Coordinates of N, CA and C in Angstrom, one line a residue:
X1 N 13.4 72.8 -31.1 CA 14.4 71.7 -31.2 C 15.4 71.7 -30.1
X2 N 15.7 72.8 -29.6 CA 16.6 72.9 -28.5 C 16.1 72.2 -27.2
X3 N 14.8 72.3 -27.0 CA 14.2 71.6 -25.9 C 14.3 70.1 -26.0
X4 N 14.1 69.6 -27.2 CA 14.1 68.2 -27.5 C 15.6 67.7 -27.3
X5 N 16.5 68.5 -27.7 CA 17.9 68.1 -27.5 C 18.3 68.0 -26.1
X6 N 17.8 68.8 -25.2 CA 18.1 68.7 -23.8 C 17.4 67.5 -23.1
X7 N 16.2 67.2 -23.6 CA 15.5 66.1 -23.0 C 16.1 64.7 -23.5
X8 N 16.4 64.6 -24.7 CA 17.0 63.4 -25.3 C 18.5 63.5 -25.5
X9 N 19.3 63.1 -24.5 CA 20.7 63.3 -24.7 C 21.2 62.4 -25.7
X10 N 22.3 62.8 -26.3 CA 23.0 61.9 -27.4 C 23.5 60.7 -26.8
X11 N 23.7 59.7 -27.6 CA 24.2 58.4 -27.1 C 25.7 58.6 -26.7
X12 N 26.0 57.9 -25.6 CA 27.5 57.9 -25.3 C 28.2 56.9 -26.2
X13 N 29.5 56.8 -26.0 CA 30.3 56.0 -26.9 C 30.0 54.5 -26.8
X14 N 29.6 54.0 -25.7 CA 29.3 52.6 -25.5 C 28.1 52.2 -26.3
X15 N 27.0 53.0 -26.3 CA 25.8 52.7 -27.0 C 26.1 52.9 -28.5
X16 N 26.9 53.9 -28.9 CA 27.2 54.1 -30.3 C 27.9 52.9 -30.9
X17 N 28.8 52.3 -30.2 CA 29.4 51.0 -30.7 C 28.4 49.9 -30.8
X18 N 27.5 49.8 -29.8 CA 26.5 48.7 -29.9 C 25.6 48.9 -31.1
X19 N 25.2 50.2 -31.3 CA 24.3 50.5 -32.5 C 25.1 50.3 -33.8
X20 N 26.4 50.6 -33.8 CA 27.2 50.4 -35.1 C 27.2 48.9 -35.4
X21 N 27.6 48.0 -34.4 CA 27.6 46.6 -34.7 C 26.2 46.0 -34.9
X22 N 25.2 46.6 -34.2 CA 23.8 46.1 -34.4 C 23.3 46.4 -35.8
X23 N 23.7 47.5 -36.4 CA 23.4 47.7 -37.8 C 24.0 46.8 -38.7
X24 N 25.3 46.4 -38.5 CA 26.0 45.4 -39.3 C 25.3 44.1 -39.2
X25 N 25.0 43.7 -37.9 CA 24.3 42.4 -37.7 C 22.9 42.4 -38.4
X26 N 22.2 43.5 -38.3 CA 20.9 43.6 -39.0 C 21.1 43.4 -40.5
X27 N 22.1 44.0 -41.1 CA 22.4 44.0 -42.5 C 22.7 42.5 -42.9
X28 N 23.5 41.9 -42.2 CA 23.9 40.5 -42.5 C 22.7 39.6 -42.4
X29 N 21.9 39.8 -41.3 CA 20.7 39.0 -41.2 C 19.7 39.2 -42.3
X30 N 19.5 40.5 -42.7 CA 18.6 40.8 -43.8 C 19.1 40.1 -45.1
X31 N 20.4 40.2 -45.3 CA 21.0 39.6 -46.6 C 20.7 38.1 -46.6
X32 N 21.0 37.4 -45.5 CA 20.8 35.9 -45.4 C 19.3 35.5 -45.5
X33 N 18.5 36.3 -44.9 CA 17.0 36.0 -45.0 C 16.5 36.2 -46.4
X34 N 17.0 37.2 -47.0 CA 16.5 37.4 -48.4 C 17.0 36.3 -49.3
X35 N 18.3 35.9 -49.1 CA 18.8 34.8 -49.9 C 18.1 33.5 -49.6
X36 N 17.7 33.3 -48.4 CA 17.0 32.1 -48.0 C 15.6 32.0 -48.6
X37 N 15.0 33.2 -48.8 CA 13.6 33.2 -49.4 C 13.6 33.4 -50.9
X38 N 14.8 33.3 -51.5 CA 14.9 33.2 -52.9 C 15.1 34.5 -53.7
X39 N 15.4 35.5 -53.0 CA 15.7 36.8 -53.7 C 17.2 36.7 -54.3
X40 N 17.4 37.4 -55.4 CA 18.7 37.4 -56.0 C 19.7 38.3 -55.3
X41 N 20.9 38.3 -55.7 CA 22.0 39.0 -55.1 C 21.7 40.5 -54.9
X42 N 21.2 41.1 -56.0 CA 21.0 42.6 -56.0 C 19.9 43.0 -55.0
X43 N 18.8 42.2 -55.1 CA 17.7 42.5 -54.2 C 18.1 42.3 -52.7
X44 N 18.9 41.3 -52.4 CA 19.4 41.0 -51.1 C 20.3 42.2 -50.6
X45 N 21.1 42.7 -51.5 CA 22.0 43.8 -51.2 C 21.2 45.1 -50.9
X46 N 20.2 45.3 -51.6 CA 19.3 46.5 -51.3 C 18.7 46.3 -50.0
X47 N 18.2 45.1 -49.6 CA 17.5 44.9 -48.3 C 18.6 45.0 -47.2
X48 N 19.8 44.5 -47.4 CA 20.8 44.6 -46.4 C 21.2 46.1 -46.2
X49 N 21.3 46.8 -47.2 CA 21.7 48.2 -47.1 C 20.6 49.0 -46.4
X50 N 19.4 48.7 -46.8 CA 18.2 49.4 -46.1 C 18.2 49.1 -44.6
X51 N 18.5 47.8 -44.2 CA 18.5 47.5 -42.8 C 19.6 48.2 -42.1
X52 N 20.8 48.3 -42.7 CA 21.9 49.0 -42.1 C 21.6 50.4 -41.9
X53 N 21.1 51.1 -43.0 CA 20.8 52.5 -42.9 C 19.7 52.8 -41.9
X54 N 18.7 51.9 -41.8 CA 17.6 52.1 -40.9 C 18.1 52.1 -39.4
X55 N 18.9 51.1 -39.1 CA 19.4 51.0 -37.7 C 20.4 52.2 -37.4
X56 N 21.3 52.5 -38.4 CA 22.2 53.6 -38.1 C 21.5 55.0 -38.1
X57 N 20.5 55.1 -38.9 CA 19.7 56.4 -39.0 C 18.9 56.6 -37.7
X58 N 18.2 55.6 -37.2 CA 17.4 55.7 -36.0 C 18.3 55.9 -34.7
X59 N 19.4 55.1 -34.7 CA 20.2 55.2 -33.5 C 21.3 56.3 -33.6
X60 N 21.4 56.9 -34.7 CA 22.4 58.0 -35.0 C 23.8 57.5 -34.6
X61 N 24.1 56.2 -34.9 CA 25.5 55.7 -34.7 C 26.5 56.4 -35.5
X62 N 26.1 56.8 -36.7 CA 26.9 57.7 -37.5 C 26.0 59.0 -37.7
X63 N 26.6 60.1 -38.0 CA 25.8 61.3 -38.3 C 24.8 61.0 -39.5
X64 N 23.6 61.5 -39.4 CA 22.6 61.2 -40.4 C 23.1 61.5 -41.8
X65 N 23.8 62.6 -42.1 CA 24.2 62.9 -43.5 C 25.2 61.8 -44.0
X66 N 26.0 61.3 -43.1 CA 27.0 60.2 -43.5 C 26.2 58.9 -43.8
X67 N 25.2 58.6 -43.0 CA 24.4 57.4 -43.2 C 23.6 57.5 -44.5
X68 N 23.2 58.7 -44.8 CA 22.4 58.9 -46.1 C 23.3 58.7 -47.3
X69 N 24.6 58.8 -47.2 CA 25.4 58.6 -48.3 C 25.8 57.1 -48.6
X70 N 25.5 56.2 -47.7 CA 25.9 54.8 -47.8 C 25.3 54.2 -49.1
X71 N 24.0 54.3 -49.4 CA 23.6 53.7 -50.7 C 24.3 54.3 -51.9
X72 N 24.7 55.5 -51.9 CA 25.4 56.1 -53.1 C 26.8 55.4 -53.3
X73 N 27.3 54.8 -52.2 CA 28.6 54.0 -52.4 C 28.3 52.6 -52.6
X74 N 27.4 52.0 -51.9 CA 27.2 50.5 -52.0 C 26.5 50.1 -53.3
X75 N 25.5 50.8 -53.7 CA 24.7 50.4 -54.9 C 25.6 50.3 -56.2
X76 N 26.4 51.3 -56.5 CA 27.2 51.2 -57.7 C 28.2 50.1 -57.6
X77 N 28.8 49.9 -56.4 CA 29.8 48.9 -56.2 C 29.2 47.5 -56.3
X78 N 28.0 47.4 -55.8 CA 27.3 46.1 -55.8 C 26.6 45.8 -57.1
X79 N 26.6 46.7 -58.0 CA 26.0 46.5 -59.3 C 24.5 46.6 -59.3
X80 N 23.9 47.2 -58.3 CA 22.5 47.3 -58.2 C 21.9 48.2 -59.3
X81 N 22.6 49.2 -59.7 CA 22.1 50.2 -60.6 C 22.2 49.8 -62.1
X82 N 22.8 48.6 -62.3 CA 22.9 48.2 -63.7 C 21.6 47.8 -64.3

């Protein structure tokens, strides 16, 4: 793993901000697309959260453990678990 870490440098702050906002844009786009195609609120929220986590996880805009906790916060607040 140390060799991979030296080959692939971590993102600098500029790219991190782009990835952060890119994840938010992907989440909003996923939510609107799901609503357009007839999915209900809960299904759209799950798709938007998945898109947000996917972008943030792959780009490491936030640390991966922090990104993994997002559904634990969003789903109960959004009523997905009911």
